[in-house]
Amino acid sequence: MNETDPYAGERLKKSPFYLRQEVLNIRNAWAAWNGYKFAEYYYDTEYEYFCVRNTCGTYDICPMQKYEIQGRDAEVMLNRMVTRDVTKIGLNRVAYCVWCTDDGRMIDDGTIFKLASDKFMLTCGSPCTAWLEKSAFGFADVTVTDVTDEIAALSLQGPTSCAVLKKMGLDGIDTAKPFDIMHFPFHGDTLMVSRTGFSGDLGYELWISPTVALDLWDQLYDAGENFGIQPYGEAATNMTRLEAAFIMPFMEFNEALRTVNFEHDQTPFELNLGWLVDFDKPHFSGRRALLEEQKRGPKYTLTKLDIEGNKPAEGSYIYKDKRCTREIGYVTSAMWSPSVKANIALAMIKTEHLEGELWAEIYYEKELRQYNRVVRCTRKQKPFWAPARARATPPPDF
Amino acid sequence: MSNYDAIVIGAGHNGLTNAAYLAKAGLNVVVLEKNEYIGGAAVSRELHEGWKYSNCSYVCSMMRQALHRDLDLGRHGLLLVPYLGTINFGDGDERLFSYHDEQAAHLELKRHSPHDADAMHRFQSDLTRYSQLIRKTLLRTPPDPTSLRPRDIMEFLYLAKQFWKLGEKEIYEYVRFFTMSAADFLDDYFENDLIKAAMASPGIIGTALGVYSPGSSYILLHHVMGDVDGSIGAWGLARGGMGAISAALAGAAQEHGAEIRTNAGVQQVLVKNGKAVGVVLENGDEVYARIVVSNLDAKRTFTRIMEKNDLPDGIYEKARNFKIRGSSGKVNIALSGMPKFSGVPENRYINRGGQGFTGSMETMERAYDCWKRGRWSDDPFVESVIPSAWDPTVAPPGQHWMSNFVQYCPPELADGPWTPEKRDQFGQTVIDKIERYSPGFSDLIVHMEVRTPHEIEQEIGLTEGNIFQGELTIDQLFFNRPFPGYGQYRMPVRNLYMCGSSTHPGGGVSSACGANAAREILIDLRRPNTVPEDDFYDE
């Protein structure tokens, strides 16, 4: 078919799970991510969101970029690239990392899986081959391989997720601590399970060869039948990650390598990710600039806001006063949180003004007419959603 | 003998809300509950191992978001999960599916009647308009129409302004709407009987009125004016059952220092020199406080736990004549599997919503005829939900529990008092009705709890088993609730207040009555107000 399809070259790729997703995407709500056809939602965004908070849902992370970094120098190379100390990552452990330009501006964030002393997997939202190869330059024994298409991955998030994996027969999965990796034999292949995710709740990510991807899906959905399993798409993901106060590229940060205007990208300190920057380790990209920034303090600080009223503060400016005379920041993501029952937002606010009053000017539409309100914002220190079960080992069944 | 600032009688959700706000304002509060469990009619009890029934109320839509947020009920464990559509079963093979998705909903209505599919838009707009106005009053104290106090006058002006915004034509329509029957109201819009029946069913739930009785259109509105996260008319389930709402409210109250005592039924309110000073418990203990707040219904408060001689003239009679007719039953069923319904596709979503065993307008009216004659309905209207299809915490995996709300069931039978045998016969009628649409249903039954108005009154203390603590008819609404002249939560005896659903805005798990009462109490005690108003500043 493809040989005769004159549009084959520009059609979206299909995930190894596509055959099952297609059946369940009742609304035909497709979007795209890294060249893959990707569900915006399957049935109903609100429903899917609540599955993640109430039962469990699966989110296709096949389009997420995956790189295998292998060789005697793999660890040093990664340690030179990311801001966190890679030598501290234990075997079969995962670490959340960011990497920056020499100016300390953030290129992307992602996770590093330590699979052997000389073998790592790095995952990230956007393709990163060029930067990885650049970072590997000069190291004698390290190879970088893009394995995005060789690994099918599915994120299973929500309070019943552990119960589903137990039901599926993954004995001992309940002993996995957050950021642990476990391996299980599966259809002649190996299923890798990491206790990671992007929902702020209890959850796991499943990694498998594409050849048995559909078997994994079927077995997972069979096991999950009585535990409220449901696929969810981009829309629900964005809701849950905001409640967990996780950052999203091109929402909270503009990838440094794709930024045109001066300082329209961000530093880890601005994004509240200073804890990921380890100055005690050897030199890494951006070290000098970040050290300076640490001394000086970031210009902006990503701030969690609880906002009066119930109208999402999407695209709002933040002001120092109710009369909106002094603009001090902007909202990056905003929503009404159905679980927290609060009007929440992440905002970049000029650090010097953090301690004072914060006001958001919110625009909203009502039957084609525009209205606006200026409402008070309160800073929150903790993520909006952080249930105890997300950290508990063994986790509860629901 | 112990001394408190406030005693709240009854740990139902409004009593707990009231206590939370009084405690938040710094008062020393005790909540006295007759049962060994809290929650009143918002409870989850494990009567059969592994199953947690929401024994009475079963879905939630009216909970005021502002209170949920302000009391931080999420942190106290409350998660309200909206559920998707409902299947309405006609008398015969007709099935009406209500989908959450707008396109799907329209196509489904069109299948029954293209006319009604279009008319639904106008119906929804009108209902939303009516709802918006009422919603603005929910967390406000009704003004006293005979008072010249600035606060009452200001409140009237506020209402007049809201009313005026409707426009002249809609003002007439609105006034008309309040006195109409659900059937007459729906005839203005729809032609298809099953659509009408499905839309009319909220108009009879919990009330001793039929679809053709004047006043039922307001009941309809009362049931659809709630929302889940701003989606008006949507209904949600509390994760862990309705008891999770009470538990969260209790958590909030206790966090602010309120004390909750169970097994502490109040026998009598103590009145000295015309002032409420405390209560005597059933065990003879006396508890004293500056104020006493009753979360019991108006009839029970004034005829059961108060001395007639302590009341001003006429109050006892008003309470005795308070319209609080029981009309509903509840059958909670534990099931070994998910029931299958005839004429319903194996759609994993639609099967997880609610089931309305609606029949037709005539079936519903005939069901009411039985009630009028002191019998339970032969062919009842049953509104069902299977919460376990959504909530992993209320039944073992793969097994389910089904909540069946039954209309009608009288508090007293024409042929003598309720007996366990009659109760079970009533339960069987409900099973028979479901079995008609779900052959093999009875084989799935593992355990069952049947509740007639008699059980509801005995266990929960709702007079006649009326779920609203008094009919929601216009003579008993707003500033007339519970009685004309007492619409502001202050009762005829000084330092005595009411905070239950017998007060504005009436029945439903809204927490609004309890919160509004707290606001008035704090005004009287000259304390700063801690009770928010609704925070949807615009809809």
Coordinates of C-alpha atoms in Angstrom, one line a residue, chain B:
Chain B
M1 CA -20.9 18.5 83.0
S2 CA -19.0 20.1 80.2
N3 CA -19.1 23.6 78.8
Y4 CA -18.9 24.5 75.1
D5 CA -19.5 27.5 72.9
A6 CA -21.7 25.4 70.6
I7 CA -23.4 22.1 70.5
V8 CA -24.3 20.7 67.1
I9 CA -26.9 18.0 67.3
G10 CA -26.4 15.4 64.6
A11 CA -23.3 14.5 62.7
G12 CA -24.8 14.6 59.2
H13 CA -22.9 16.4 56.5
N14 CA -24.5 19.8 57.3
G15 CA -23.9 19.4 61.1
L16 CA -20.3 18.6 60.4
T17 CA -20.0 21.5 58.0
N18 CA -21.5 23.8 60.6
A19 CA -19.1 22.5 63.2
A20 CA -16.1 22.9 60.9
Y21 CA -16.9 26.6 60.3
L22 CA -17.7 27.4 63.9
A23 CA -14.5 25.7 65.0
K24 CA -12.6 27.5 62.3
A25 CA -13.8 30.7 63.8
G26 CA -12.3 29.7 67.1
L27 CA -15.4 28.4 68.9
N28 CA -15.3 25.3 71.2
V29 CA -17.7 23.0 69.4
V30 CA -19.0 19.5 70.1
V31 CA -21.0 17.5 67.6
L32 CA -23.4 15.0 69.2
E33 CA -24.4 12.0 67.1
K34 CA -26.9 9.3 68.1
N35 CA -25.5 6.6 65.9
E36 CA -22.2 4.9 66.4
Y37 CA -21.1 6.2 63.0
I38 CA -21.1 9.7 61.7
G39 CA -22.5 11.0 58.4
G40 CA -26.3 10.8 58.8
A41 CA -27.5 10.1 55.3
A42 CA -24.0 10.6 53.8
V43 CA -22.5 7.3 54.9
S44 CA -20.6 4.3 53.6
R45 CA -21.1 1.2 55.7
E46 CA -19.7 -2.3 55.2
L47 CA -22.7 -4.5 55.9
H48 CA -21.3 -7.4 53.9
E49 CA -17.6 -8.1 54.0
G50 CA -15.8 -6.5 51.1
W51 CA -18.7 -4.3 50.1
K52 CA -19.1 -0.7 51.1
Y53 CA -22.6 0.6 50.4
S54 CA -23.5 4.3 50.3
N55 CA -26.5 3.3 52.3
C56 CA -28.6 6.4 51.7
S57 CA -27.5 9.3 49.5
Y58 CA -25.4 7.8 46.6
V59 CA -24.4 10.5 44.2
C60 CA -23.2 14.0 44.6
S61 CA -23.6 17.1 42.5
M62 CA -24.7 19.9 44.9
M63 CA -21.6 20.0 47.2
R64 CA -20.6 23.6 47.1
Q65 CA -17.3 23.9 45.4
A66 CA -16.4 26.9 47.4
L67 CA -16.8 24.9 50.7
H68 CA -15.0 21.9 49.3
R69 CA -12.1 24.2 48.4
D70 CA -12.2 26.3 51.5
L71 CA -12.3 23.4 53.9
D72 CA -9.6 21.7 51.8
L73 CA -11.7 18.5 51.7
G74 CA -9.4 17.0 49.1
R75 CA -6.6 17.0 51.6
H76 CA -9.0 15.3 54.0
G77 CA -9.5 12.5 51.5
L78 CA -12.4 13.6 49.4
L79 CA -12.3 13.0 45.6
L80 CA -15.5 13.5 43.6
V81 CA -15.5 11.6 40.4
P82 CA -18.0 12.5 37.7
Y83 CA -19.7 9.6 36.0
L84 CA -20.7 9.4 32.4
G85 CA -24.1 8.9 30.9
T86 CA -27.2 7.2 31.9
I87 CA -29.4 4.5 30.3
N88 CA -33.1 5.2 30.5
F89 CA -35.2 2.1 30.0
G90 CA -38.6 2.5 28.4
D91 CA -41.6 0.3 29.2
G92 CA -40.8 -1.8 26.3
D93 CA -37.6 -2.2 24.2
E94 CA -36.8 1.5 24.0
R95 CA -33.5 2.6 25.4
L96 CA -32.3 6.2 25.7
F97 CA -28.6 6.7 26.2
S98 CA -27.4 10.0 27.5
Y99 CA -23.8 10.5 26.5
H100 CA -21.4 13.1 27.9
D101 CA -20.1 13.9 24.5
E102 CA -22.2 16.6 22.8
Q103 CA -22.2 15.0 19.3
A104 CA -23.0 11.6 20.6
A105 CA -25.8 13.0 22.8
H106 CA -27.4 14.8 19.9
L107 CA -27.2 11.8 17.6
E108 CA -28.9 9.6 20.2
L109 CA -31.7 12.0 20.8
K110 CA -32.2 12.3 17.0
R111 CA -32.6 8.6 16.9
H112 CA -35.7 9.0 19.1
S113 CA -36.9 12.3 17.7
P114 CA -35.2 14.9 15.5
H115 CA -37.5 17.5 17.0
D116 CA -36.5 16.7 20.5
A117 CA -32.8 16.6 19.6
D118 CA -33.0 20.2 18.5
A119 CA -35.3 21.2 21.4
M120 CA -32.8 19.9 23.9
H121 CA -30.6 22.9 23.2
R122 CA -33.3 25.4 24.2
F123 CA -34.3 23.2 27.2
Q124 CA -30.7 23.1 28.4
S125 CA -30.3 26.9 27.9
D126 CA -33.5 27.6 29.8
L127 CA -32.6 25.2 32.6
T128 CA -29.1 26.6 32.9
R129 CA -30.5 30.2 33.1
Y130 CA -32.9 29.1 35.9
S131 CA -30.1 27.2 37.6
Q132 CA -27.6 30.1 37.5
L133 CA -30.0 32.3 39.3
I134 CA -30.8 29.8 42.0
R135 CA -27.1 28.8 42.4
K136 CA -26.3 32.4 43.3
T137 CA -28.6 32.0 46.4
L138 CA -27.3 28.7 47.7
L139 CA -24.5 30.1 49.9
R140 CA -26.5 33.2 50.9
T141 CA -28.9 33.6 53.7
P142 CA -32.4 34.4 52.4
P143 CA -33.6 37.9 53.2
D144 CA -36.5 38.4 55.5
P145 CA -39.3 39.9 53.4
T146 CA -40.8 41.7 56.4
S147 CA -37.6 43.2 57.7
L148 CA -36.3 46.7 57.2
R149 CA -32.9 45.9 58.4
P150 CA -30.3 47.1 56.0
R151 CA -28.9 43.7 55.5
D152 CA -32.2 42.2 54.4
I153 CA -32.9 45.2 52.1
M154 CA -29.5 44.9 50.5
E155 CA -30.0 41.2 50.0
F156 CA -33.4 41.8 48.4
L157 CA -31.8 44.4 46.1
Y158 CA -29.1 41.9 45.2
L159 CA -31.8 39.3 44.3
A160 CA -33.9 41.9 42.4
K161 CA -30.8 42.8 40.4
Q162 CA -30.1 39.2 39.5
F163 CA -33.8 38.6 38.7
W164 CA -33.9 41.7 36.5
K165 CA -31.0 40.6 34.5
L166 CA -33.1 37.8 33.1
G167 CA -35.1 40.2 31.0
E168 CA -38.9 40.8 31.1
K169 CA -40.0 37.7 29.2
E170 CA -37.8 35.4 31.2
I171 CA -39.0 36.8 34.5
Y172 CA -42.6 35.8 33.7
E173 CA -41.4 32.4 32.6
Y174 CA -39.4 32.0 35.7
V175 CA -42.3 32.7 38.0
R176 CA -44.5 30.3 36.0
F177 CA -41.8 27.7 36.2
F178 CA -41.9 27.5 40.0
T179 CA -45.5 26.4 40.2
M180 CA -45.6 24.1 37.2
S181 CA -45.5 20.3 37.0
A182 CA -42.5 18.6 35.5
A183 CA -44.8 17.2 32.8
D184 CA -46.3 20.6 31.8
F185 CA -42.8 22.1 31.8
L186 CA -41.4 19.4 29.5
D187 CA -44.4 19.5 27.2
D188 CA -43.2 22.9 26.2
Y189 CA -40.1 21.3 24.7
F190 CA -40.4 17.6 23.9
E191 CA -42.7 15.2 22.0
N192 CA -41.0 11.9 22.7
D193 CA -42.4 10.2 25.8
L194 CA -39.2 8.4 26.9
I195 CA -37.2 11.6 26.5
K196 CA -39.9 13.4 28.6
A197 CA -39.9 10.6 31.2
A198 CA -36.1 10.6 31.4
M199 CA -36.1 14.4 31.9
A200 CA -39.0 14.3 34.3
S201 CA -37.5 11.7 36.6
P202 CA -35.4 14.2 38.6
G203 CA -38.7 16.0 39.3
I204 CA -40.0 13.2 41.5
I205 CA -36.9 12.0 43.2
G206 CA -37.3 12.3 47.0
T207 CA -40.6 14.0 46.8
A208 CA -44.2 13.0 47.4
L209 CA -45.2 14.5 44.1
G210 CA -45.9 12.9 40.8
V211 CA -44.6 14.1 37.4
Y212 CA -48.0 15.7 36.8
S213 CA -48.1 17.4 40.3
P214 CA -47.6 21.2 40.3
G215 CA -44.3 22.0 41.9
S216 CA -42.4 19.1 40.5
S217 CA -40.6 21.2 37.9
Y218 CA -38.7 23.0 40.8
I219 CA -37.7 19.6 42.2
L220 CA -36.4 18.8 38.7
L221 CA -34.3 22.0 38.8
H222 CA -33.1 21.3 42.3
H223 CA -31.6 18.1 41.0
V224 CA -29.9 19.5 37.9
M225 CA -28.6 22.8 39.3
G226 CA -25.6 21.1 40.9
D227 CA -22.4 20.6 39.0
V228 CA -19.2 18.8 39.0
D229 CA -16.3 21.2 38.3
G230 CA -18.6 23.7 36.7
S231 CA -20.3 21.3 34.4
I232 CA -23.9 22.0 35.5
G233 CA -26.2 19.0 35.8
A234 CA -23.3 16.6 36.0
W235 CA -23.3 14.1 38.9
G236 CA -20.3 12.6 40.6
L237 CA -19.5 9.7 43.0
A238 CA -17.5 10.2 46.1
R239 CA -14.5 7.9 46.0
G240 CA -15.0 5.6 48.9
G241 CA -18.7 6.3 48.9
M242 CA -20.7 9.1 50.4
G243 CA -19.2 8.5 53.8
A244 CA -16.0 9.9 52.3
I245 CA -17.7 13.3 52.3
S246 CA -18.7 13.0 55.9
A247 CA -15.2 11.7 56.8
A248 CA -13.6 14.7 55.1
L249 CA -15.9 17.2 56.7
A250 CA -15.2 15.6 60.1
G251 CA -11.5 15.7 59.4
A252 CA -11.8 19.4 58.6
A253 CA -13.9 20.0 61.7
Q254 CA -11.5 18.1 64.0
E255 CA -8.5 19.9 62.5
H256 CA -10.1 23.1 63.6
G257 CA -10.6 21.7 67.1
A258 CA -14.2 20.4 67.0
E259 CA -15.1 17.4 69.1
I260 CA -17.3 14.7 67.6
R261 CA -19.1 12.3 70.0
T262 CA -20.9 9.3 68.6
N263 CA -23.4 7.2 70.5
A264 CA -24.5 10.4 72.0
G265 CA -28.2 10.8 71.1
V266 CA -29.8 14.0 72.3
Q267 CA -33.0 13.5 74.3
Q268 CA -33.9 17.1 74.9
V269 CA -32.8 20.6 74.3
L270 CA -32.5 22.4 77.6
V271 CA -34.2 25.8 77.7
K272 CA -33.9 28.3 80.5
N273 CA -35.6 31.7 80.6
G274 CA -36.4 31.4 77.0
K275 CA -32.8 30.6 75.9
A276 CA -31.3 27.3 74.8
V277 CA -28.5 26.5 77.2
G278 CA -27.6 22.9 76.4
V279 CA -28.9 19.4 75.9
V280 CA -29.7 16.3 77.9
L281 CA -28.3 13.1 76.3
E282 CA -30.2 9.8 76.2
N283 CA -27.9 8.5 78.8
G284 CA -28.8 11.4 81.1
D285 CA -25.6 13.4 80.7
E286 CA -26.1 17.1 80.4
V287 CA -24.0 19.2 78.0
Y288 CA -24.1 23.0 78.2
A289 CA -23.2 25.5 75.6
R290 CA -23.8 29.2 74.7
I291 CA -25.7 28.1 71.6
V292 CA -27.4 24.9 70.4
V293 CA -27.6 24.1 66.7
S294 CA -29.9 21.4 65.5
N295 CA -29.1 19.5 62.4
L296 CA -32.3 17.4 62.8
D297 CA -35.2 18.2 60.6
A298 CA -37.7 20.8 61.7
K299 CA -40.3 18.4 62.7
R300 CA -38.0 16.2 64.8
T301 CA -36.4 19.3 66.3
F302 CA -39.6 20.9 67.6
T303 CA -41.7 17.9 68.3
R304 CA -39.2 15.3 69.5
I305 CA -36.3 16.9 71.3
M306 CA -38.0 20.1 72.5
E307 CA -40.7 20.7 75.1
K308 CA -43.8 22.2 73.7
N309 CA -43.9 24.6 76.6
D310 CA -40.5 25.9 75.8
L311 CA -41.7 27.0 72.4
P312 CA -43.5 30.2 71.5
D313 CA -47.2 29.8 70.5
G314 CA -47.8 28.2 67.2
I315 CA -44.3 26.8 66.6
Y316 CA -45.2 23.3 67.7
E317 CA -48.2 23.3 65.3
K318 CA -46.1 24.6 62.5
A319 CA -43.6 21.8 63.1
R320 CA -46.2 19.2 63.3
N321 CA -47.7 20.4 60.0
F322 CA -44.3 20.7 58.3
K323 CA -44.6 18.9 55.0
I324 CA -42.1 16.1 55.3
R325 CA -43.7 13.1 53.6
G326 CA -41.5 10.1 53.0
S327 CA -41.8 8.8 49.5
S328 CA -38.6 6.9 48.7
G329 CA -36.9 3.6 49.3
K330 CA -33.4 2.4 48.8
V331 CA -32.2 -1.0 47.8
N332 CA -28.5 -1.6 48.0
I333 CA -27.3 -4.8 46.3
A334 CA -24.0 -6.5 46.4
L335 CA -23.4 -8.4 43.1
S336 CA -21.0 -11.1 42.1
G337 CA -20.6 -9.6 38.7
M338 CA -21.6 -6.8 36.4
P339 CA -25.2 -7.1 35.3
K340 CA -26.0 -7.1 31.6
F341 CA -29.0 -5.2 30.4
S342 CA -31.1 -6.2 27.4
G343 CA -31.0 -3.8 24.4
V344 CA -27.7 -2.2 25.6
P345 CA -24.6 -2.6 23.5
E346 CA -21.4 -3.9 25.2
N347 CA -20.1 -0.3 25.4
R348 CA -17.6 -0.1 28.2
Y349 CA -18.5 3.4 28.9
I350 CA -22.3 3.6 28.7
N351 CA -22.5 0.4 30.8
R352 CA -20.6 2.2 33.6
G353 CA -23.1 5.1 34.0
G354 CA -26.4 5.1 35.7
Q355 CA -29.6 3.2 34.9
G356 CA -32.9 4.9 35.0
F357 CA -35.8 2.3 35.0
T358 CA -38.0 5.1 33.9
G359 CA -40.7 3.4 31.8
S360 CA -42.9 6.2 30.7
M361 CA -44.7 9.3 32.0
E362 CA -47.7 7.1 32.7
T363 CA -45.7 4.4 34.5
M364 CA -44.2 7.0 36.7
E365 CA -47.6 8.6 37.5
R366 CA -49.1 5.2 38.2
A367 CA -46.2 4.5 40.6
Y368 CA -47.3 7.7 42.4
D369 CA -50.9 6.6 42.5
C370 CA -49.8 3.6 44.6
W371 CA -48.1 5.9 47.1
K372 CA -51.2 7.9 47.4
R373 CA -53.1 4.8 48.4
G374 CA -50.5 3.8 51.0
R375 CA -48.8 1.1 49.0
W376 CA -45.4 0.8 47.4
S377 CA -45.4 1.1 43.7
D378 CA -46.1 -2.1 41.8
D379 CA -44.0 -0.9 38.9
P380 CA -41.7 1.6 40.6
F381 CA -39.4 4.2 39.1
V382 CA -35.9 3.0 40.0
E383 CA -32.8 5.1 39.6
S384 CA -29.7 3.0 39.8
V385 CA -25.9 3.5 39.8
I386 CA -23.2 0.9 40.0
P387 CA -20.6 2.9 41.9
S388 CA -18.1 -0.1 41.8
A389 CA -17.8 0.3 38.1
W390 CA -16.0 3.5 38.9
D391 CA -14.7 3.2 42.4
P392 CA -12.1 0.5 43.1
T393 CA -12.6 1.0 46.8
V394 CA -16.2 -0.1 47.3
A395 CA -16.3 -3.8 46.2
P396 CA -13.9 -6.6 45.5
P397 CA -12.3 -6.4 42.0
G398 CA -14.8 -7.8 39.4
Q399 CA -17.7 -7.7 41.8
H400 CA -20.0 -4.9 42.2
W401 CA -22.6 -3.0 44.2
M402 CA -25.7 -1.4 42.8
S403 CA -27.4 1.5 44.4
N404 CA -31.2 1.5 43.6
F405 CA -33.2 4.5 44.6
V406 CA -36.9 3.7 44.5
Q407 CA -39.8 6.0 44.0
Y408 CA -42.4 5.5 45.6
C409 CA -42.5 3.9 48.9
P410 CA -44.8 5.3 51.7
P411 CA -43.7 5.8 55.3
E412 CA -46.9 4.1 56.5
L413 CA -48.8 1.4 54.7
A414 CA -52.5 1.4 54.3
D415 CA -52.7 -2.2 55.5
G416 CA -50.9 -1.7 58.8
P417 CA -47.3 -1.0 60.0
W418 CA -44.2 -2.0 58.2
T419 CA -42.8 -5.4 59.0
P420 CA -39.6 -7.1 57.9
E421 CA -41.7 -9.3 55.6
K422 CA -43.3 -6.3 53.9
R423 CA -39.9 -4.6 53.6
D424 CA -38.6 -7.7 51.8
Q425 CA -41.6 -7.8 49.5
F426 CA -40.9 -4.2 48.6
G427 CA -37.3 -5.2 47.9
Q428 CA -38.5 -8.0 45.7
T429 CA -40.6 -5.6 43.6
V430 CA -37.5 -3.7 42.9
I431 CA -35.5 -6.8 41.9
D432 CA -38.3 -7.9 39.7
K433 CA -38.3 -4.6 37.9
I434 CA -34.5 -4.8 37.3
E435 CA -34.8 -8.5 36.3
R436 CA -37.2 -7.5 33.6
Y437 CA -34.4 -5.5 31.9
S438 CA -31.6 -7.7 33.1
P439 CA -32.5 -11.4 32.9
G440 CA -30.4 -13.4 35.3
F441 CA -29.9 -10.3 37.6
S442 CA -31.2 -12.1 40.7
D443 CA -28.5 -14.8 40.3
L444 CA -25.8 -12.2 40.8
I445 CA -27.1 -11.1 44.2
V446 CA -24.7 -11.7 47.1
H447 CA -26.2 -9.4 49.7
M448 CA -28.9 -6.9 49.9
E449 CA -30.0 -4.0 52.1
V450 CA -33.6 -2.9 51.7
R451 CA -34.6 0.4 53.2
T452 CA -38.1 1.8 53.3
P453 CA -38.9 5.2 54.7
H454 CA -39.5 3.3 58.0
E455 CA -35.8 2.1 58.2
I456 CA -34.5 5.5 57.1
E457 CA -36.4 7.2 59.9
Q458 CA -35.4 4.7 62.5
E459 CA -31.7 4.7 61.6
I460 CA -31.0 8.2 60.3
G461 CA -33.7 10.1 62.1
L462 CA -35.2 11.7 59.0
T463 CA -38.9 12.1 59.9
E464 CA -41.0 9.8 57.6
G465 CA -37.8 9.0 55.8
N466 CA -38.0 12.2 53.8
I467 CA -34.6 12.6 52.2
F468 CA -34.8 16.4 51.9
Q469 CA -35.7 17.0 55.6
G470 CA -38.9 18.5 54.3
E471 CA -40.6 18.8 50.9
L472 CA -39.0 21.2 48.4
T473 CA -42.2 22.9 47.5
I474 CA -42.4 26.7 47.1
D475 CA -44.4 27.0 50.4
Q476 CA -41.3 25.5 52.2
L477 CA -38.5 27.1 50.2
F478 CA -36.2 30.0 50.5
F479 CA -37.4 32.5 53.3
N480 CA -40.2 30.1 54.0
R481 CA -37.9 27.3 54.9
P482 CA -38.6 25.7 57.4
F483 CA -41.3 28.1 58.4
P484 CA -42.2 31.7 57.3
G485 CA -40.4 34.1 59.6
Y486 CA -37.6 31.6 60.4
G487 CA -35.7 31.5 57.2
Q488 CA -32.4 32.8 58.6
Y489 CA -31.4 29.8 60.7
R490 CA -32.3 31.4 64.0
M491 CA -35.1 29.5 65.7
P492 CA -37.9 30.7 67.9
V493 CA -36.0 30.1 71.1
R494 CA -33.0 32.3 71.6
N495 CA -29.5 30.8 71.1
L496 CA -31.1 27.9 69.1
Y497 CA -30.3 27.5 65.5
M498 CA -31.0 25.0 62.7
C499 CA -28.4 24.0 60.2
G500 CA -29.9 21.0 58.4
S501 CA -31.7 20.5 55.1
S502 CA -34.9 21.7 56.6
T503 CA -33.3 25.2 56.1
H504 CA -32.4 27.0 52.9
P505 CA -31.4 25.8 50.3
G506 CA -32.9 22.4 51.3
G507 CA -32.0 18.8 50.6
G508 CA -29.0 17.4 48.9
V509 CA -25.4 16.9 50.0
S510 CA -24.5 20.5 49.5
S511 CA -23.1 21.5 52.9
A512 CA -24.8 24.9 52.1
C513 CA -27.3 24.8 55.0
G514 CA -24.6 24.1 57.5
A515 CA -22.3 26.7 56.2
N516 CA -25.0 29.4 55.9
A517 CA -26.2 28.7 59.5
A518 CA -22.6 29.0 60.7
R519 CA -22.4 32.5 59.0
E520 CA -25.5 33.7 60.9
I521 CA -24.3 32.2 64.2
L522 CA -20.9 34.0 63.8
I523 CA -22.8 37.3 63.1
D524 CA -24.8 36.8 66.4
L525 CA -21.7 36.0 68.3
R526 CA -19.8 38.9 66.8
R527 CA -17.1 36.8 65.4
P528 CA -15.4 37.4 62.0
N529 CA -17.1 35.4 59.3
T530 CA -15.2 32.3 58.1
V531 CA -17.8 31.1 55.6
P532 CA -17.1 31.8 51.9
E533 CA -19.7 32.6 49.3
D534 CA -19.8 30.7 46.0
D535 CA -16.6 31.4 44.1
F536 CA -18.0 31.1 40.6
Y537 CA -17.9 34.8 40.1
D538 CA -19.4 34.5 36.6
E539 CA -21.0 31.7 34.7

